[in-house]
Amino acid sequence: LTQTPNMADSLLLQAKVFFHACSTPFGRSMIAGVVIFLALLACWSKIQRTKERQRQNRRRAAHEAKHTEEVVHRQLTASQTYLEGFAVPKPKVLLAAQVIFDDLDRKEMEVIEEVKDTLRKMCGNTEVYITMSWVDQTAHKPTDEEIKKRVILGLDRSGIIQAGFKTHRIVICSSIKGKAHVARHLMPNLYMDGDLEPLQMVAPHIKDTVMVSEEAPLTIDRVKHAKNITDFFQEKKVSPPQHMDVKGKLEVSSQGKAETQDTGLRRRHATMESKLVEK
């Protein structure tokens, strides 16, 4: 009981000393410094929270945009993606020279007549790259610059360059596998080639890989087939008779299941009646 007044007096004395110290110029300066520090800390914390919300909003918007883009791309046909300009951003396309030109050994290369219009549309709506490998050629093999000049002249005569093709996107390789390395480096959305080996090497990593040849190869894992560039963009629709046949098969199958279920119910009903009669 005697200690309580002493403790109260002590606390009161300490409070008086504290307030007296605060009333001095040094005390007021310390209080002002603490207040300013707390205000700055509150402002910094608010700014950091605002930045974090903005980062989260940007990540969410980027994720939604990417998801929307993927959904749209899945719904687009090959023609809409690579020829009609519906895909955003512009997709990359890698074409082997052998699917574009008639004869690579000729000094004057000529673009295949059936693919000219398709190639012009593709160059106007995508980023087209052309790769070429000179394997098993004659002893008088031209230099890379001479090959590029032949390719550029052939494309220019067919109006491909005027349609939007960039001449610096021509890549010369020393081997067939070199085309696969070019594809892995560019990572195009579409890669079309007349050699199956480079296509199979990059097929797991590229969306559309197409083997261009008159006949489809026997083993063609993850690789599509087309007779030429234009043929790949032709719509493959199911004919009505085939659709009706499938529908008819489904109807017959459903009828058969219904009849089987009715037969089972009748058997169970007959069994129950016989048991009741016996009882």
mmCIF file of C-alpha atoms in Angstrom:
data_model
loop_
_atom_site.group_PDB
_atom_site.id
_atom_site.type_symbol
_atom_site.label_atom_id
_atom_site.label_comp_id
_atom_site.label_asym_id
_atom_site.label_seq_id
_atom_site.Cartn_x
_atom_site.Cartn_y
_atom_site.Cartn_z
ATOM 1 C CA LEU A 1 0.000 0.000 0.000
ATOM 2 C CA THR A 2 2.891 2.344 0.700
ATOM 3 C CA GLN A 3 4.559 1.587 -2.663
ATOM 4 C CA THR A 4 1.598 2.581 -4.852
ATOM 5 C CA PRO A 5 1.742 6.349 -4.170
ATOM 6 C CA ASN A 6 5.517 6.270 -4.659
ATOM 7 C CA MET A 7 5.126 4.545 -8.062
ATOM 8 C CA ALA A 8 2.457 7.036 -9.111
ATOM 9 C CA ASP A 9 4.669 9.911 -8.015
ATOM 10 C CA SER A 10 7.573 8.414 -9.976
ATOM 11 C CA LEU A 11 5.489 8.076 -13.140
ATOM 12 C CA LEU A 12 4.160 11.577 -12.714
ATOM 13 C CA LEU A 13 7.683 12.900 -12.260
ATOM 14 C CA GLN A 14 8.883 11.078 -15.398
ATOM 15 C CA ALA A 15 5.950 12.495 -17.341
ATOM 16 C CA LYS A 16 6.794 16.016 -16.176
ATOM 17 C CA VAL A 17 10.437 15.517 -17.181
ATOM 18 C CA PHE A 18 9.378 14.188 -20.604
ATOM 19 C CA PHE A 19 7.024 17.068 -21.299
ATOM 20 C CA HIS A 20 9.631 19.535 -20.086
ATOM 21 C CA ALA A 21 12.174 17.983 -22.429
ATOM 22 C CA CYS A 22 9.671 18.190 -25.297
ATOM 23 C CA SER A 23 9.129 21.858 -24.607
ATOM 24 C CA THR A 24 12.796 22.591 -25.192
ATOM 25 C CA PRO A 25 14.032 23.439 -28.737
ATOM 26 C CA PHE A 26 15.918 20.138 -28.948
ATOM 27 C CA GLY A 27 12.834 18.192 -27.864
ATOM 28 C CA ARG A 28 10.622 19.922 -30.383
ATOM 29 C CA SER A 29 13.168 19.167 -33.103
ATOM 30 C CA MET A 30 13.184 15.473 -32.148
ATOM 31 C CA ILE A 31 9.379 15.317 -32.197
ATOM 32 C CA ALA A 32 9.280 17.032 -35.593
ATOM 33 C CA GLY A 33 11.869 14.593 -36.926
ATOM 34 C CA VAL A 34 9.883 11.583 -35.711
ATOM 35 C CA VAL A 35 6.664 12.963 -37.218
ATOM 36 C CA ILE A 36 8.375 13.604 -40.562
ATOM 37 C CA PHE A 37 9.916 10.119 -40.519
ATOM 38 C CA LEU A 38 6.535 8.484 -39.849
ATOM 39 C CA ALA A 39 4.903 10.571 -42.606
ATOM 40 C CA LEU A 40 7.610 9.577 -45.097
ATOM 41 C CA LEU A 41 7.291 5.930 -44.075
ATOM 42 C CA ALA A 42 3.531 6.062 -44.603
ATOM 43 C CA CYS A 43 3.962 7.688 -48.041
ATOM 44 C CA TRP A 44 6.602 5.132 -49.083
ATOM 45 C CA SER A 45 4.389 2.259 -47.934
ATOM 46 C CA LYS A 46 1.438 3.652 -49.878
ATOM 47 C CA ILE A 47 3.556 4.080 -53.015
ATOM 48 C CA GLN A 48 4.835 0.498 -52.755
ATOM 49 C CA ARG A 49 1.297 -0.850 -52.352
ATOM 50 C CA THR A 50 0.191 1.151 -55.392
ATOM 51 C CA LYS A 51 3.105 -0.197 -57.469
ATOM 52 C CA GLU A 52 2.349 -3.754 -56.394
ATOM 53 C CA ARG A 53 -1.299 -3.367 -57.413
ATOM 54 C CA GLN A 54 -0.199 -1.982 -60.778
ATOM 55 C CA ARG A 55 2.202 -4.923 -61.307
ATOM 56 C CA GLN A 56 -0.550 -7.385 -60.427
ATOM 57 C CA ASN A 57 -2.945 -5.653 -62.811
ATOM 58 C CA ARG A 58 -0.356 -5.731 -65.613
ATOM 59 C CA ARG A 59 0.372 -9.431 -65.016
ATOM 60 C CA ARG A 60 -3.336 -10.203 -64.953
ATOM 61 C CA ALA A 61 -3.936 -8.204 -68.143
ATOM 62 C CA ALA A 62 -0.987 -9.890 -69.888
ATOM 63 C CA HIS A 63 -2.230 -13.325 -68.823
ATOM 64 C CA GLU A 64 -5.744 -12.571 -70.038
ATOM 65 C CA ALA A 65 -4.422 -11.177 -73.324
ATOM 66 C CA LYS A 66 -2.242 -14.238 -73.859
ATOM 67 C CA HIS A 67 -5.121 -16.562 -73.049
ATOM 68 C CA THR A 68 -7.420 -14.649 -75.411
ATOM 69 C CA GLU A 69 -4.775 -14.727 -78.141
ATOM 70 C CA GLU A 70 -4.320 -18.486 -77.745
ATOM 71 C CA VAL A 71 -8.075 -19.071 -77.886
ATOM 72 C CA VAL A 72 -8.404 -16.888 -80.989
ATOM 73 C CA HIS A 73 -5.467 -18.608 -82.689
ATOM 74 C CA ARG A 74 -6.955 -22.035 -81.953
ATOM 75 C CA GLN A 75 -10.205 -20.943 -83.573
ATOM 76 C CA LEU A 76 -8.549 -19.492 -86.689
ATOM 77 C CA THR A 77 -8.023 -21.647 -89.756
ATOM 78 C CA ALA A 78 -4.625 -21.910 -91.431
ATOM 79 C CA SER A 79 -5.774 -19.557 -94.179
ATOM 80 C CA GLN A 80 -6.985 -16.939 -91.678
ATOM 81 C CA THR A 81 -3.756 -17.197 -89.685
ATOM 82 C CA TYR A 82 -1.170 -17.089 -92.474
ATOM 83 C CA LEU A 83 -2.930 -15.577 -95.503
ATOM 84 C CA GLU A 84 -5.711 -13.245 -94.331
ATOM 85 C CA GLY A 85 -3.948 -11.400 -91.501
ATOM 86 C CA PHE A 86 -6.268 -12.285 -88.594
ATOM 87 C CA ALA A 87 -3.407 -13.373 -86.314
ATOM 88 C CA VAL A 88 -1.870 -10.692 -84.078
ATOM 89 C CA PRO A 89 1.073 -10.263 -83.880
ATOM 90 C CA LYS A 90 2.204 -11.365 -87.322
ATOM 91 C CA PRO A 91 3.220 -15.038 -87.262
ATOM 92 C CA LYS A 92 6.595 -16.247 -88.540
ATOM 93 C CA VAL A 93 6.777 -18.614 -91.503
ATOM 94 C CA LEU A 94 9.843 -20.585 -92.599
ATOM 95 C CA LEU A 95 9.799 -22.012 -96.135
ATOM 96 C CA ALA A 96 12.396 -24.251 -97.734
ATOM 97 C CA ALA A 97 13.392 -23.038 -101.202
ATOM 98 C CA GLN A 98 12.464 -26.383 -102.761
ATOM 99 C CA VAL A 99 8.759 -25.823 -101.972
ATOM 100 C CA ILE A 100 8.884 -22.425 -103.713
ATOM 101 C CA PHE A 101 11.001 -22.894 -106.844
ATOM 102 C CA ASP A 102 10.708 -25.346 -109.726
ATOM 103 C CA ASP A 103 14.399 -26.203 -110.062
ATOM 104 C CA LEU A 104 17.123 -25.051 -107.675
ATOM 105 C CA ASP A 105 19.923 -25.948 -110.104
ATOM 106 C CA ARG A 106 18.827 -23.442 -112.729
ATOM 107 C CA LYS A 107 20.595 -20.107 -112.877
ATOM 108 C CA GLU A 108 17.237 -18.391 -113.282
ATOM 109 C CA MET A 109 15.007 -19.738 -110.541
ATOM 110 C CA GLU A 110 11.273 -19.637 -111.219
ATOM 111 C CA VAL A 111 8.587 -19.701 -108.542
ATOM 112 C CA ILE A 112 6.093 -22.561 -108.945
ATOM 113 C CA GLU A 113 3.057 -21.166 -110.738
ATOM 114 C CA GLU A 114 0.505 -22.766 -108.359
ATOM 115 C CA VAL A 115 1.994 -21.118 -105.267
ATOM 116 C CA LYS A 116 2.590 -17.563 -106.492
ATOM 117 C CA ASP A 117 -0.698 -16.063 -105.280
ATOM 118 C CA THR A 118 -0.505 -17.911 -101.959
ATOM 119 C CA LEU A 119 3.067 -16.751 -101.423
ATOM 120 C CA ARG A 120 2.161 -13.130 -102.158
ATOM 121 C CA LYS A 121 -0.664 -13.220 -99.573
ATOM 122 C CA MET A 122 1.625 -14.897 -97.056
ATOM 123 C CA CYS A 123 4.356 -12.271 -97.481
ATOM 124 C CA GLY A 124 1.821 -9.498 -96.935
ATOM 125 C CA ASN A 125 0.440 -10.924 -93.678
ATOM 126 C CA THR A 126 3.352 -12.815 -92.071
ATOM 127 C CA GLU A 127 7.111 -12.628 -91.583
ATOM 128 C CA VAL A 128 8.369 -15.053 -94.237
ATOM 129 C CA TYR A 129 11.874 -16.553 -94.089
ATOM 130 C CA ILE A 130 13.399 -18.724 -96.819
ATOM 131 C CA THR A 131 16.076 -21.319 -96.132
ATOM 132 C CA MET A 132 18.055 -23.333 -98.657
ATOM 133 C CA SER A 133 20.605 -26.150 -98.356
ATOM 134 C CA TRP A 134 22.924 -27.033 -101.214
ATOM 135 C CA VAL A 135 23.649 -30.726 -100.786
ATOM 136 C CA ASP A 136 24.999 -33.109 -103.437
ATOM 137 C CA GLN A 137 25.284 -30.314 -105.949
ATOM 138 C CA THR A 138 27.749 -30.087 -108.837
ATOM 139 C CA ALA A 139 31.428 -29.432 -108.313
ATOM 140 C CA HIS A 140 30.941 -25.827 -109.434
ATOM 141 C CA LYS A 141 28.865 -24.898 -106.423
ATOM 142 C CA PRO A 142 27.977 -21.180 -106.393
ATOM 143 C CA THR A 143 28.781 -19.006 -103.428
ATOM 144 C CA ASP A 144 26.158 -18.015 -100.861
ATOM 145 C CA GLU A 145 25.951 -14.513 -102.355
ATOM 146 C CA GLU A 146 25.346 -15.912 -105.842
ATOM 147 C CA ILE A 147 22.628 -18.198 -104.494
ATOM 148 C CA LYS A 148 20.932 -15.276 -102.727
ATOM 149 C CA LYS A 149 21.022 -13.217 -105.930
ATOM 150 C CA ARG A 150 19.324 -16.039 -107.854
ATOM 151 C CA VAL A 151 16.649 -16.368 -105.181
ATOM 152 C CA ILE A 152 16.035 -12.610 -105.065
ATOM 153 C CA LEU A 153 15.766 -12.365 -108.869
ATOM 154 C CA GLY A 154 13.318 -15.290 -108.974
ATOM 155 C CA LEU A 155 11.176 -13.756 -106.236
ATOM 156 C CA ASP A 156 11.307 -10.331 -107.869
ATOM 157 C CA ARG A 157 10.089 -11.674 -111.223
ATOM 158 C CA SER A 158 7.068 -13.234 -109.497
ATOM 159 C CA GLY A 159 6.162 -10.112 -107.511
ATOM 160 C CA ILE A 160 6.967 -11.725 -104.152
ATOM 161 C CA ILE A 161 9.298 -8.952 -103.006
ATOM 162 C CA GLN A 162 6.759 -6.313 -104.012
ATOM 163 C CA ALA A 163 4.200 -8.157 -101.840
ATOM 164 C CA GLY A 164 6.298 -7.575 -98.727
ATOM 165 C CA PHE A 165 9.123 -10.142 -98.583
ATOM 166 C CA LYS A 166 12.354 -8.846 -96.982
ATOM 167 C CA THR A 167 15.458 -9.977 -98.861
ATOM 168 C CA HIS A 168 17.581 -10.199 -95.701
ATOM 169 C CA ARG A 169 15.410 -13.132 -94.550
ATOM 170 C CA ILE A 170 17.135 -15.598 -96.874
ATOM 171 C CA VAL A 171 19.289 -18.145 -95.003
ATOM 172 C CA ILE A 172 21.701 -20.493 -96.804
ATOM 173 C CA CYS A 173 22.654 -23.799 -95.104
ATOM 174 C CA SER A 174 25.431 -26.265 -95.873
ATOM 175 C CA SER A 175 23.382 -29.349 -94.904
ATOM 176 C CA ILE A 176 19.807 -30.577 -94.557
ATOM 177 C CA LYS A 177 20.117 -30.635 -90.763
ATOM 178 C CA GLY A 178 21.177 -27.003 -90.944
ATOM 179 C CA LYS A 179 17.598 -26.110 -91.877
ATOM 180 C CA ALA A 180 16.439 -27.652 -88.604
ATOM 181 C CA HIS A 181 18.913 -25.449 -86.709
ATOM 182 C CA VAL A 182 17.559 -22.401 -88.524
ATOM 183 C CA ALA A 183 14.021 -23.416 -87.548
ATOM 184 C CA ARG A 184 15.002 -23.879 -83.892
ATOM 185 C CA HIS A 185 16.630 -20.445 -83.918
ATOM 186 C CA LEU A 186 13.671 -18.644 -85.548
ATOM 187 C CA MET A 187 10.918 -20.722 -83.857
ATOM 188 C CA PRO A 188 8.352 -19.988 -86.596
ATOM 189 C CA ASN A 189 4.649 -20.715 -86.317
ATOM 190 C CA LEU A 190 4.717 -22.560 -89.656
ATOM 191 C CA TYR A 191 7.598 -24.524 -91.205
ATOM 192 C CA MET A 192 7.192 -26.085 -94.656
ATOM 193 C CA ASP A 193 9.880 -28.258 -96.222
ATOM 194 C CA GLY A 194 10.335 -31.005 -98.783
ATOM 195 C CA ASP A 195 12.753 -32.936 -96.535
ATOM 196 C CA LEU A 196 11.240 -34.968 -93.711
ATOM 197 C CA GLU A 197 14.344 -35.120 -91.499
ATOM 198 C CA PRO A 198 14.503 -31.446 -90.428
ATOM 199 C CA LEU A 199 10.723 -31.379 -89.971
ATOM 200 C CA GLN A 200 10.794 -34.315 -87.549
ATOM 201 C CA MET A 201 13.673 -32.720 -85.642
ATOM 202 C CA VAL A 202 11.678 -29.560 -84.865
ATOM 203 C CA ALA A 203 8.065 -30.838 -84.958
ATOM 204 C CA PRO A 204 7.734 -31.057 -81.119
ATOM 205 C CA HIS A 205 8.676 -27.376 -80.795
ATOM 206 C CA ILE A 206 6.757 -25.742 -83.682
ATOM 207 C CA LYS A 207 2.995 -25.353 -84.029
ATOM 208 C CA ASP A 208 2.622 -26.292 -87.724
ATOM 209 C CA THR A 209 5.181 -28.406 -89.586
ATOM 210 C CA VAL A 210 4.239 -29.427 -93.125
ATOM 211 C CA MET A 211 5.885 -31.944 -95.453
ATOM 212 C CA VAL A 212 5.448 -30.791 -99.071
ATOM 213 C CA SER A 213 5.556 -33.705 -101.519
ATOM 214 C CA GLU A 214 3.347 -35.477 -104.050
ATOM 215 C CA GLU A 215 2.964 -38.524 -101.804
ATOM 216 C CA ALA A 216 2.729 -38.566 -98.031
ATOM 217 C CA PRO A 217 5.611 -40.385 -96.283
ATOM 218 C CA LEU A 218 4.923 -43.581 -94.369
ATOM 219 C CA THR A 219 6.111 -42.227 -90.995
ATOM 220 C CA ILE A 220 5.023 -38.662 -90.379
ATOM 221 C CA ASP A 221 4.771 -38.090 -86.604
ATOM 222 C CA ARG A 222 3.469 -34.605 -85.732
ATOM 223 C CA VAL A 223 4.066 -33.506 -89.321
ATOM 224 C CA LYS A 224 1.239 -32.594 -91.686
ATOM 225 C CA HIS A 225 1.308 -33.260 -95.411
ATOM 226 C CA ALA A 226 0.451 -31.143 -98.448
ATOM 227 C CA LYS A 227 1.131 -31.486 -102.164
ATOM 228 C CA ASN A 228 2.217 -27.841 -102.346
ATOM 229 C CA ILE A 229 1.995 -24.630 -100.350
ATOM 230 C CA THR A 230 -1.449 -23.770 -101.685
ATOM 231 C CA ASP A 231 -2.816 -27.248 -100.954
ATOM 232 C CA PHE A 232 -2.113 -26.827 -97.229
ATOM 233 C CA PHE A 233 -4.546 -23.907 -97.017
ATOM 234 C CA GLN A 234 -7.424 -25.692 -98.742
ATOM 235 C CA GLU A 235 -10.324 -26.345 -96.371
ATOM 236 C CA LYS A 236 -10.841 -30.069 -95.694
ATOM 237 C CA LYS A 237 -14.594 -30.386 -95.116
ATOM 238 C CA VAL A 238 -16.526 -33.570 -94.333
ATOM 239 C CA SER A 239 -18.891 -34.540 -97.140
ATOM 240 C CA PRO A 240 -22.615 -34.845 -96.260
ATOM 241 C CA PRO A 241 -22.892 -38.605 -97.050
ATOM 242 C CA GLN A 242 -20.117 -39.406 -94.576
ATOM 243 C CA HIS A 243 -21.794 -37.236 -91.946
ATOM 244 C CA MET A 244 -25.122 -38.997 -92.526
ATOM 245 C CA ASP A 245 -23.467 -42.388 -92.261
ATOM 246 C CA VAL A 246 -21.957 -41.466 -88.910
ATOM 247 C CA LYS A 247 -25.291 -40.143 -87.690
ATOM 248 C CA GLY A 248 -27.035 -43.310 -88.824
ATOM 249 C CA LYS A 249 -24.510 -45.447 -87.003
ATOM 250 C CA LEU A 250 -25.090 -43.453 -83.836
ATOM 251 C CA GLU A 251 -28.868 -43.826 -84.149
ATOM 252 C CA VAL A 252 -28.599 -47.591 -84.708
ATOM 253 C CA SER A 253 -26.257 -47.888 -81.755
ATOM 254 C CA SER A 254 -28.620 -45.950 -79.468
ATOM 255 C CA GLN A 255 -31.607 -48.062 -80.626
ATOM 256 C CA GLY A 256 -29.682 -51.255 -79.931
ATOM 257 C CA LYS A 257 -28.831 -50.079 -76.417
ATOM 258 C CA ALA A 258 -32.478 -49.178 -75.737
ATOM 259 C CA GLU A 259 -33.681 -52.597 -76.958
ATOM 260 C CA THR A 260 -31.116 -54.346 -74.764
ATOM 261 C CA GLN A 261 -32.245 -52.364 -71.724
ATOM 262 C CA ASP A 262 -35.937 -53.195 -72.421
ATOM 263 C CA THR A 263 -35.142 -56.911 -72.748
ATOM 264 C CA GLY A 264 -33.313 -56.895 -69.405
ATOM 265 C CA LEU A 265 -36.225 -55.156 -67.665
ATOM 266 C CA ARG A 266 -38.735 -57.659 -69.073
ATOM 267 C CA ARG A 267 -36.596 -60.573 -67.868
ATOM 268 C CA ARG A 268 -36.310 -59.143 -64.349
ATOM 269 C CA HIS A 269 -40.065 -58.479 -64.263
ATOM 270 C CA ALA A 270 -40.852 -62.069 -65.337
ATOM 271 C CA THR A 271 -38.499 -63.437 -62.680
ATOM 272 C CA MET A 272 -40.190 -61.415 -59.944
ATOM 273 C CA GLU A 273 -43.667 -62.606 -61.042
ATOM 274 C CA SER A 274 -42.572 -66.268 -60.998
ATOM 275 C CA LYS A 275 -41.237 -65.872 -57.457
ATOM 276 C CA LEU A 276 -44.504 -64.346 -56.274
ATOM 277 C CA VAL A 277 -46.522 -67.210 -57.819
ATOM 278 C CA GLU A 278 -44.321 -69.818 -56.085
ATOM 279 C CA LYS A 279 -44.889 -68.147 -52.742
#
